[in-house]
Amino acid sequence: MSVEMVRNSDERWVIHNPQGKYRVISTKNLVGNLWLEILQKYECRVEVCTDRGVLSNEEIVGAIGSKCDGVLGQLTEKWDDSLFNVLKRAGGKVFSNVAVGYDNVDVPAATKNGIVVGNTPGVLTEATAEMAVSLVYAAARRVVEADQFMRAGLYKIWLPDLFLGKLLTGKTVGIIGAGRIGSTVGLMLARGNKMNLIYYDKYQNKQFEAKLEAYREYLSHTGESTIEWRRADSMEEVIRDSDVLSLHPNLDKTTFHLMNSERLQMMKKDAMLINCARGPVVDEVALVEHCRENPQFYAGLDVFEDEPLMKPGLKDLPNVVVVPHIASATVWTRRGMSALAAMNVAAVINDLPPWGSPNVLSFVGESVEDVPPAGPSLINAKDLNYTGRSVAKL
Ligand code: DGY
């Protein structure tokens, strides 16, 4: 399906499907075409901002204008009460973050304004976990330092002690927050590198435990040395015992600076800290200090406290590997996130029901015709008593 496109008078905005009945804005251009095809199928005219900078709330208010049915927004924007109020007054019904995390969205304020909020879980689990594991490998084997050494022409002779790193096999990976992403990181390292595993989560993850147990049994059947795993009673137990500690909590008041100076001190001096969750989960100033004082300690970071900035000193530390919040950045994943966000918006505008299952893969197939008529992930649908009208064939 092709989507007709024209330019707005503000050169930064392009309009797809200009004759569409409902007006939807997207504060960034998204990935692939499926998201636009979905919105076109559900009769939306889609105005897309092609500016690659962060839009201010004033600019977003201007873009919402006097009539806007729904918005696809970004984690770099602060969706607060005033924005949701403007959206409500413009006749808006729905906002979808193009991200699984929504710490940038004041969901109670959206609910108060009658706006349904969507997010994009279930398609970025593996991609994010793969990035966490990439950071583990990069830090353990000093890939960035060694790459810089090569490019600087410093490789003159093979030496027995050149860039000695850390072996992961047989060490312990600690997971804080064993939801979809955390448990996938744990399984990748336990199965792939035969690491022992310890996790902390308020909720027991029985499926995760069953998979770890099955792997243990498989290893003992094949006569290989096996792995140990356990669910810890406290977060501190995980922090103390881990060689690799990977953080996967949601960011909220209870997890802000969860890794502070005191907890960093509890870690083994040669451990590794990985953060692919949200920057403020780690006190970054304390981390800089800790990495400076403990050269054998490594950190791998995808997220930062004051994104896009790094705290002073971080970029100068050889024992830190940094990437710019790209854990979910694979073509398939971002296309899927775009499609989920579009379907969240299209569903509410068209009064379609919430999907009601964590398995959202049917929303990211090849063709728009395969996409189910439902909102894949509507966070506050229950609070708003939003059920949509019944659809005969889901
Ligand atoms: C998210 O989705 O919350 C990530 O941070 C970006 O993929």
PDB file of N, CA and C and ligand atoms in Angstrom, residues 75 99-101 124 278 325 328 334 337, ligand 1:
ATOM      1  N   LEU A  75      10.135   9.267  23.783  1.00  0.00           N
ATOM      2  CA  LEU A  75      10.588   9.251  25.174  1.00  0.00           C
ATOM      3  C   LEU A  75      11.388  10.489  25.555  1.00  0.00           C
ATOM      4  N   ALA A  99       7.886   3.629  22.598  1.00  0.00           N
ATOM      5  CA  ALA A  99       8.863   3.046  23.521  1.00  0.00           C
ATOM      6  C   ALA A  99       8.091   2.144  24.469  1.00  0.00           C
ATOM      7  N   VAL A 100       8.802   1.207  25.069  1.00  0.00           N
ATOM      8  CA  VAL A 100       8.122   0.398  26.086  1.00  0.00           C
ATOM      9  C   VAL A 100       8.088   1.158  27.408  1.00  0.00           C
ATOM     10  N   GLY A 101       9.204   1.869  27.728  1.00  0.00           N
ATOM     11  CA  GLY A 101       9.262   2.642  28.979  1.00  0.00           C
ATOM     12  C   GLY A 101       8.423   3.903  28.831  1.00  0.00           C
ATOM     13  N   LEU A 124      10.717  -5.500  21.619  1.00  0.00           N
ATOM     14  CA  LEU A 124      12.098  -5.043  21.798  1.00  0.00           C
ATOM     15  C   LEU A 124      12.850  -5.832  22.851  1.00  0.00           C
ATOM     16  N   ARG A 278      17.098   2.783  32.371  1.00  0.00           N
ATOM     17  CA  ARG A 278      16.986   4.240  32.277  1.00  0.00           C
ATOM     18  C   ARG A 278      18.160   4.845  33.044  1.00  0.00           C
ATOM     19  N   HIS A 325      21.827   5.120  23.731  1.00  0.00           N
ATOM     20  CA  HIS A 325      20.436   4.652  23.929  1.00  0.00           C
ATOM     21  C   HIS A 325      19.901   3.974  22.646  1.00  0.00           C
ATOM     22  N   SER A 328      17.275  -0.855  21.533  1.00  0.00           N
ATOM     23  CA  SER A 328      16.204  -1.437  20.704  1.00  0.00           C
ATOM     24  C   SER A 328      16.384  -1.112  19.220  1.00  0.00           C
ATOM     25  N   ARG A 334      12.506  -1.595  15.537  1.00  0.00           N
ATOM     26  CA  ARG A 334      11.954  -0.240  15.463  1.00  0.00           C
ATOM     27  C   ARG A 334      10.746  -0.196  14.520  1.00  0.00           C
ATOM     28  N   MET A 337       8.032  -1.470  16.771  1.00  0.00           N
ATOM     29  CA  MET A 337       7.608  -0.464  17.761  1.00  0.00           C
ATOM     30  C   MET A 337       6.728   0.593  17.085  1.00  0.00           C
TER      31      MET A 337
HETATM   32  C1  DGY B   1      12.192   1.960  25.415  1.00  0.00           C
HETATM   33  O1  DGY B   1      11.461   1.480  24.540  1.00  0.00           O
HETATM   34  O2  DGY B   1      11.755   2.279  26.519  1.00  0.00           O
HETATM   35  C2  DGY B   1      13.647   2.124  25.085  1.00  0.00           C
HETATM   36  O3  DGY B   1      14.332   2.847  25.994  1.00  0.00           O
HETATM   37  C3  DGY B   1      13.836   2.623  23.685  1.00  0.00           C
HETATM   38  O4  DGY B   1      13.606   1.502  22.929  1.00  0.00           O
END
